[in-house]
PDB file of C-alpha atoms in Angstrom:
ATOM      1  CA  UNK A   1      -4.946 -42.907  -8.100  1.00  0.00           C
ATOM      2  CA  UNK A   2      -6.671 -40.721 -10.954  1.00  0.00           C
ATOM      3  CA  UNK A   3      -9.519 -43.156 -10.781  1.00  0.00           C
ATOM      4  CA  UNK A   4     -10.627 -43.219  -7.671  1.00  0.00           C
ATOM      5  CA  UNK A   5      -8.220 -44.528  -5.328  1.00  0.00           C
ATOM      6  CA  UNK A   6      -8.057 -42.810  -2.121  1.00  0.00           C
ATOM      7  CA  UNK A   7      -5.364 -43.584   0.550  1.00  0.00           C
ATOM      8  CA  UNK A   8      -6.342 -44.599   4.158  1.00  0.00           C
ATOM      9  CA  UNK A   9      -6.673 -42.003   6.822  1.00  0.00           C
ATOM     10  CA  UNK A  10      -3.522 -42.885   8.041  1.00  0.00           C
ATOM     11  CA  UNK A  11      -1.894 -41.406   5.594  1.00  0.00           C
ATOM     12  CA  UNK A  12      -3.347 -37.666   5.879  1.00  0.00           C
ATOM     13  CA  UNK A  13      -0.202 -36.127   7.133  1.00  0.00           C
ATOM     14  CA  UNK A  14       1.435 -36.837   3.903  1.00  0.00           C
ATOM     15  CA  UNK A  15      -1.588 -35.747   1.499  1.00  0.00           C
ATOM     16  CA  UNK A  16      -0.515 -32.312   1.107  1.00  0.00           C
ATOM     17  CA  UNK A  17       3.402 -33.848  -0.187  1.00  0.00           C
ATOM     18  CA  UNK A  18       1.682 -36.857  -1.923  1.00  0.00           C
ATOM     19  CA  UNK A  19      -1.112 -34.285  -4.221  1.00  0.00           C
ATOM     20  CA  UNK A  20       2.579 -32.852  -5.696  1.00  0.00           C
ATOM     21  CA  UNK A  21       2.025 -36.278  -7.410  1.00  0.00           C
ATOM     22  CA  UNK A  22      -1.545 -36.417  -7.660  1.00  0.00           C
ATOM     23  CA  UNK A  23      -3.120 -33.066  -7.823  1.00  0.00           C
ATOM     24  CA  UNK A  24      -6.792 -34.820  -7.473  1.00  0.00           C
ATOM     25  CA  UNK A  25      -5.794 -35.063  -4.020  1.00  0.00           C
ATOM     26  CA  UNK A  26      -4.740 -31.617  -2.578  1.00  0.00           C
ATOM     27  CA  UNK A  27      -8.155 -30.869  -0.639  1.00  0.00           C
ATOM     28  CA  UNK A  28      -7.067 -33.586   1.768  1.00  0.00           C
ATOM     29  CA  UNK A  29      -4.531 -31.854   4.738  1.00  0.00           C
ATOM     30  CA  UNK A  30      -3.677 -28.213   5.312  1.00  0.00           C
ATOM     31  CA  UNK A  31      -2.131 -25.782   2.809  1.00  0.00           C
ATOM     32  CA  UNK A  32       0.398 -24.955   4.657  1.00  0.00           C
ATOM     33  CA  UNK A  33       1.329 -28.531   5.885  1.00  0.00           C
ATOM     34  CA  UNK A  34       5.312 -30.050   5.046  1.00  0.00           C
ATOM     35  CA  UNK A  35       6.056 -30.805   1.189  1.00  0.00           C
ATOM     36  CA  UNK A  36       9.477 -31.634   1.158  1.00  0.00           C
ATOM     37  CA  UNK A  37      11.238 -34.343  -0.758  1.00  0.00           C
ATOM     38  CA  UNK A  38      11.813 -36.014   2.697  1.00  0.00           C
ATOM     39  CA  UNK A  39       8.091 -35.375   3.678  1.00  0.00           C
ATOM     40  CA  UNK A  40       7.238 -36.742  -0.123  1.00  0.00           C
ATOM     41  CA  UNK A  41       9.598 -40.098   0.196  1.00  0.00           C
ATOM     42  CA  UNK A  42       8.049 -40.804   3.442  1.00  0.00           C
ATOM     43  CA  UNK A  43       4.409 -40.900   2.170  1.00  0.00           C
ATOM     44  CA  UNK A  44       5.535 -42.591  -0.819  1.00  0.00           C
ATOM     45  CA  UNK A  45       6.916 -46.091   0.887  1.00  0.00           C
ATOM     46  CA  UNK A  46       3.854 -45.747   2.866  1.00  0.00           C
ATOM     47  CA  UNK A  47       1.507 -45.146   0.340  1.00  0.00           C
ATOM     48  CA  UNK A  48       3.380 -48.368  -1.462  1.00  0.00           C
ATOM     49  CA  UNK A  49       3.213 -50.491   1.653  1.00  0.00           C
ATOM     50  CA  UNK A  50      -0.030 -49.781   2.345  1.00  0.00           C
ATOM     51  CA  UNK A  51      -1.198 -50.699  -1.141  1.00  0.00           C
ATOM     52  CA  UNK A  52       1.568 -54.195  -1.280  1.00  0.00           C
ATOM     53  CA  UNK A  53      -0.531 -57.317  -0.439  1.00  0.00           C
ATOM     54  CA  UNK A  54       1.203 -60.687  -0.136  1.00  0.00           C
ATOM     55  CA  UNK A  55       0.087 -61.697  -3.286  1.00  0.00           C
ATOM     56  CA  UNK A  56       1.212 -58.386  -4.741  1.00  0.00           C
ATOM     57  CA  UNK A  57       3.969 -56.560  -4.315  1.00  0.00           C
ATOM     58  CA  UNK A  58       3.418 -52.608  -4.976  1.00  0.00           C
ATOM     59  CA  UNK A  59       5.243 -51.269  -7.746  1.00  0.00           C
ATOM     60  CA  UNK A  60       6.190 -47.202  -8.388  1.00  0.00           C
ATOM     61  CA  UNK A  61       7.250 -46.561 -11.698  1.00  0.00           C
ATOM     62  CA  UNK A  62       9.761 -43.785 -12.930  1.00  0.00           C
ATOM     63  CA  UNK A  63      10.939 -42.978 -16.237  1.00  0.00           C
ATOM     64  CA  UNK A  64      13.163 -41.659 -17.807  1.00  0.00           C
ATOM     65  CA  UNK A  65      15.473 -40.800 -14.651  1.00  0.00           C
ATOM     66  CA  UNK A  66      17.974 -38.994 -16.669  1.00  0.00           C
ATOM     67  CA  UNK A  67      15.780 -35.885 -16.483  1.00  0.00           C
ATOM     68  CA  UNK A  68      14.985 -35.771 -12.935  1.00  0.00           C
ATOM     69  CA  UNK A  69      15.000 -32.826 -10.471  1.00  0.00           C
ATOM     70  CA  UNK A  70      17.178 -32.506  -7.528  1.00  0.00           C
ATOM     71  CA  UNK A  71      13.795 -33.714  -5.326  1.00  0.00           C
ATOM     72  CA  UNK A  72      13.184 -36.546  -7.198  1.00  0.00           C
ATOM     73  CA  UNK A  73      16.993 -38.025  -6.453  1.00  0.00           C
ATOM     74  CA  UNK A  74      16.190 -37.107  -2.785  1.00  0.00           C
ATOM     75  CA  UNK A  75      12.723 -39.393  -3.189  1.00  0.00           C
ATOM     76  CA  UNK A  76      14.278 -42.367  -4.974  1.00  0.00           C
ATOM     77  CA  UNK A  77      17.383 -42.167  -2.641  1.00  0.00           C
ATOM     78  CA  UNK A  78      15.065 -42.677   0.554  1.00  0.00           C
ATOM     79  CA  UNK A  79      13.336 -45.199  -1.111  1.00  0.00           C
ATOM     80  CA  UNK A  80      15.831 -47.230  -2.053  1.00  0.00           C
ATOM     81  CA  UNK A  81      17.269 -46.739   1.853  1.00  0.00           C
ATOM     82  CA  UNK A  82      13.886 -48.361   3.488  1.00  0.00           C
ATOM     83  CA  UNK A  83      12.620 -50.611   0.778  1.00  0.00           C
ATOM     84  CA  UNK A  84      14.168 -53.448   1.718  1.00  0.00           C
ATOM     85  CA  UNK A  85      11.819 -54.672   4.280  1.00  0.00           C
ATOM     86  CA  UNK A  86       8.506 -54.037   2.269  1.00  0.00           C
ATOM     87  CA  UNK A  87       6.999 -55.773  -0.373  1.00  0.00           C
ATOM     88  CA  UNK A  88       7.274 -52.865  -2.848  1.00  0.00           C
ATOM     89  CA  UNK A  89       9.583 -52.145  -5.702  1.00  0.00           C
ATOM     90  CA  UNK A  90      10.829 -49.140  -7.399  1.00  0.00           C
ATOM     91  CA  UNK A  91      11.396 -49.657 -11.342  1.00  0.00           C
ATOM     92  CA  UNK A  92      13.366 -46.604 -13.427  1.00  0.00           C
ATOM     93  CA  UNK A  93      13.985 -46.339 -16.765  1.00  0.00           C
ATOM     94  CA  UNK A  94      17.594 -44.444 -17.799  1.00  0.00           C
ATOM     95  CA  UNK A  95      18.972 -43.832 -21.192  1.00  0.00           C
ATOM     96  CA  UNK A  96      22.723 -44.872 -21.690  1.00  0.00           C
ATOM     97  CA  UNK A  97      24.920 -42.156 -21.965  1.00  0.00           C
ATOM     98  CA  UNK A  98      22.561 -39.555 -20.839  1.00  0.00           C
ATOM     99  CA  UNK A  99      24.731 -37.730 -18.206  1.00  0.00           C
ATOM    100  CA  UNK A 100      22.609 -36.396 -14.893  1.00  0.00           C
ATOM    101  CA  UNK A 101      21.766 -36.303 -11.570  1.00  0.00           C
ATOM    102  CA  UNK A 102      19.254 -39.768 -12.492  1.00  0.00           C
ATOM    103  CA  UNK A 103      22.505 -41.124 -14.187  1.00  0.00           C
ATOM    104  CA  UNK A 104      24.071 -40.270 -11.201  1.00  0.00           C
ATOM    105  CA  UNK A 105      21.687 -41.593  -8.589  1.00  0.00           C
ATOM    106  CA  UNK A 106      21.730 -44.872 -11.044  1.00  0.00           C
ATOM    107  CA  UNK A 107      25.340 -45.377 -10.554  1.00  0.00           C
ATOM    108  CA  UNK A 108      25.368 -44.612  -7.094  1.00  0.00           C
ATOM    109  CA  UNK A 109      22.259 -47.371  -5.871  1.00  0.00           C
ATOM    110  CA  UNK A 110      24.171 -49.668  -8.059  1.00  0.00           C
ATOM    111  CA  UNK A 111      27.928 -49.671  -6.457  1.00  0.00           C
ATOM    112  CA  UNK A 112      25.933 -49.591  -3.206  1.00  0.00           C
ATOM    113  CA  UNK A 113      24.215 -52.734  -4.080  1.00  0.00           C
ATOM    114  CA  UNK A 114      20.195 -51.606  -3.494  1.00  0.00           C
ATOM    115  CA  UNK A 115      19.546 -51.205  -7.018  1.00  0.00           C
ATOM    116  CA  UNK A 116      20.451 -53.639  -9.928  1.00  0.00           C
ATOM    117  CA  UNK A 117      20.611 -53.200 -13.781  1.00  0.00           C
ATOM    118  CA  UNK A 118      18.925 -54.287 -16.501  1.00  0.00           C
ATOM    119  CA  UNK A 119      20.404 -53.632 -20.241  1.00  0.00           C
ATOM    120  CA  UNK A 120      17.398 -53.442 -23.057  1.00  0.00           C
ATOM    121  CA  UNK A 121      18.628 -54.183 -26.227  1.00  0.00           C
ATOM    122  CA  UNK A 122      16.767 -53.365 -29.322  1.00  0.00           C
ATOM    123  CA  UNK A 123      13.988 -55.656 -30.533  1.00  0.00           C
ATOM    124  CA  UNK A 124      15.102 -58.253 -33.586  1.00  0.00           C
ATOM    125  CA  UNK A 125      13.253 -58.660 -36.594  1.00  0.00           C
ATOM    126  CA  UNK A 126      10.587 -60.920 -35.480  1.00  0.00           C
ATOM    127  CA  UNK A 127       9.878 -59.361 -32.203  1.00  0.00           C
ATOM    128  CA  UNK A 128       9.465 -55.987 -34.678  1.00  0.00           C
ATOM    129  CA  UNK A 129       7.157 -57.376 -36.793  1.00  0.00           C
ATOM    130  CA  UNK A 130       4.814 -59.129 -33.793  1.00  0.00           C
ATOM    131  CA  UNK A 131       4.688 -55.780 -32.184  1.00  0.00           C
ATOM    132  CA  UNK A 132       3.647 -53.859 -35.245  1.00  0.00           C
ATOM    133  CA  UNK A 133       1.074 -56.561 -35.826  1.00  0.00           C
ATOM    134  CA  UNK A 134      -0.020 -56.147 -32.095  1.00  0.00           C
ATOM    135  CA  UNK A 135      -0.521 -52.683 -32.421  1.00  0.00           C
ATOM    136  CA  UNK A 136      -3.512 -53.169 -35.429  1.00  0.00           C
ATOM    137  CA  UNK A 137      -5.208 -56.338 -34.582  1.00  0.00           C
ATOM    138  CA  UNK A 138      -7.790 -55.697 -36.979  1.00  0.00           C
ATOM    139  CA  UNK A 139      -6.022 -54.986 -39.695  1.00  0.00           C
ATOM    140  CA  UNK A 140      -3.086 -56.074 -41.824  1.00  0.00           C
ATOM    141  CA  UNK A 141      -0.668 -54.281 -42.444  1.00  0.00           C
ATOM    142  CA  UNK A 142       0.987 -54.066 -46.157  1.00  0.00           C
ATOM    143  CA  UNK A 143       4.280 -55.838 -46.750  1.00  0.00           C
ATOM    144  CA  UNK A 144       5.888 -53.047 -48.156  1.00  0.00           C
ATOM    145  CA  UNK A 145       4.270 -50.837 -44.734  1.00  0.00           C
ATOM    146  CA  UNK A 146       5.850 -53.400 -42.466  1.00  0.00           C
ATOM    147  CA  UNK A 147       9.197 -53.051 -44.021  1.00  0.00           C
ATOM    148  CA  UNK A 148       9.027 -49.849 -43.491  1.00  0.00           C
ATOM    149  CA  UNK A 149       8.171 -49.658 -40.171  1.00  0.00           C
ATOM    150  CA  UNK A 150      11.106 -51.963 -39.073  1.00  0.00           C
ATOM    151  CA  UNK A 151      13.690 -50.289 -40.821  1.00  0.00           C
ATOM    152  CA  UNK A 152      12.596 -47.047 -39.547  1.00  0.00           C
ATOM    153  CA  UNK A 153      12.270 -47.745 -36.123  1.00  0.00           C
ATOM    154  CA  UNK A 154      15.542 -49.169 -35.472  1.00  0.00           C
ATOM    155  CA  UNK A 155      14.511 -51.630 -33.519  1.00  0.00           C
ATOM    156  CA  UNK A 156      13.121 -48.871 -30.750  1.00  0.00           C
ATOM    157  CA  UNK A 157       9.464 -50.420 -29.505  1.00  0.00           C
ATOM    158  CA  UNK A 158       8.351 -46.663 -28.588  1.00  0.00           C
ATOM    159  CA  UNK A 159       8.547 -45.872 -32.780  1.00  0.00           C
ATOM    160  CA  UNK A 160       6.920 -48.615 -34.161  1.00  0.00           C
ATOM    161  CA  UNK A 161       4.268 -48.071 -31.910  1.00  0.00           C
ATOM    162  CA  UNK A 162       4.048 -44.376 -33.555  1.00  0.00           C
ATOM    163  CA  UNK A 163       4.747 -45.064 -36.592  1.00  0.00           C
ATOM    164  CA  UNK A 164       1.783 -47.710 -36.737  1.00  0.00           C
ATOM    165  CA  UNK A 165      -0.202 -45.301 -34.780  1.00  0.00           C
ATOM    166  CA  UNK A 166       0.159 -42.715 -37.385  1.00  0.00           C
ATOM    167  CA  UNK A 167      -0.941 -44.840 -40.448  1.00  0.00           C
ATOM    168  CA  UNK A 168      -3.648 -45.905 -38.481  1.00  0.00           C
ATOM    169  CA  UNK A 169      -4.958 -42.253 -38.861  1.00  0.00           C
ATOM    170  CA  UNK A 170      -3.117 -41.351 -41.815  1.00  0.00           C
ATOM    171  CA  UNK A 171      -2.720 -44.109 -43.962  1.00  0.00           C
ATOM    172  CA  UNK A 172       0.525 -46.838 -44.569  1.00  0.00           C
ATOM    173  CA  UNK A 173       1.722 -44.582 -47.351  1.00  0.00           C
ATOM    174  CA  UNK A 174       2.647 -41.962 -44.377  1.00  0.00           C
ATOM    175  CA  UNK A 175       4.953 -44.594 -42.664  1.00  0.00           C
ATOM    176  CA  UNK A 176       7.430 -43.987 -45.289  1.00  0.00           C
ATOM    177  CA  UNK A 177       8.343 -40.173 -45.203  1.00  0.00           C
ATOM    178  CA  UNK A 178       6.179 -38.361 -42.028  1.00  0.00           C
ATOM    179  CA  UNK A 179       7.668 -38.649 -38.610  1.00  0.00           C
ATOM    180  CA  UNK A 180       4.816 -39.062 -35.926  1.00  0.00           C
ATOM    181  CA  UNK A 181       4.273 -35.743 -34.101  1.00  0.00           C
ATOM    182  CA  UNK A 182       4.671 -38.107 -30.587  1.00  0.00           C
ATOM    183  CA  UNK A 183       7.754 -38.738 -31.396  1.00  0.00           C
ATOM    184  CA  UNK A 184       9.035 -34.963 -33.017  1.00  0.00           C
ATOM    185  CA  UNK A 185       7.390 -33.507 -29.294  1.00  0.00           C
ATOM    186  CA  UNK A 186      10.007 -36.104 -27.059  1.00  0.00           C
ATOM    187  CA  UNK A 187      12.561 -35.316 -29.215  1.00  0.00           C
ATOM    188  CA  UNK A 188      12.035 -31.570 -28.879  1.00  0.00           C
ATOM    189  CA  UNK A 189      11.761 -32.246 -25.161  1.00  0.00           C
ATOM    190  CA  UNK A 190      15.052 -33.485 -24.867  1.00  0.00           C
TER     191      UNK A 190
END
């Protein structure tokens, strides 16, 4: 949407809800036109099914559901209500044993059967050392480096893509004691 995607005119009654998601599109509508969660759900699955082609289903992506807002269980709830008929899909991520209104909404789509689960487990070994490999095509990275790397990251994709990250600008030697300041900021978000 950032890049210059602009929705079809039928969709102008639910600009001034969908620019809560897209700022770059607030001079679209009235000011003082409906923003509601139910006003915001509505142009959502439209926005989706507009965009879904037979070919290609549309896809909205959440994460990290355990820290969503009251309006954003209202969104996903609707969603999940009028889906079923469209080619679009919603995809959340939710960490396990987060309590929370996302944990909560989870739980709920689940036992009502409109919403299914599926567990990540941590990478293995291998998988570790592809991604780490992946993440510096042009280089190789030190044995002693890529030890490091998979022991600290616990088998957690998001760190070894930091930790490579940060050696790419500091150097391999930093993989061993410095903690990437990507992942010290999520942490102190949490």
């Amino acid at each position: 949407a950032r890049s210059g995607l602009r929705p079809s005119a039928d969709l102008a009654p639910f600009m001034p809800a969908l620019a809560r998601l897209v700022p770059e599109w607030t001079d679209v509508g009235s000011p003082a036109a409906d923003t509601s969660a139910l006003v915001l759900a509505e142009g959502l699955l439209r926005l989706l099914s507009s965009l879904a082609r037979p070919e290609a289903p549309a896809m909205l992506v959440v994460e990290d559901l355990q820290w969503c807002d009251q309006d954003t269980v209202a969104v996903l709830e609707y969603l999940a209500d009028h889906l079923e008929q469209t080619r679009c899909v919603v995809v959340t991520t939710l960490r396990d044993g987060e309590p929370g209104p996302g944990a909560d909404l989870a739980a709920s789509l689940m036992r009502r059967r409109v919403a299914s689960e599926i567990a990540l487990r941590t990478l293995a070994r291998p998988d570790l050392e592809l991604l780490a490999r992946l993440c510096t095509p042009d280089t190789d990275i030190p044995q002693e480096a890529l030890i490091a790397v998979i022991e600290r990251s616990e088998g957690i994709p998001f760190l070894v893509e930091e930790l490579v990250a940060m050696a790419a600008t500091e150097g391999w030697d930093a993989i061993t004691t410095a903690v990437p300041g990507t992942v010290t900021s999520t942490v102190a978000v949490r």
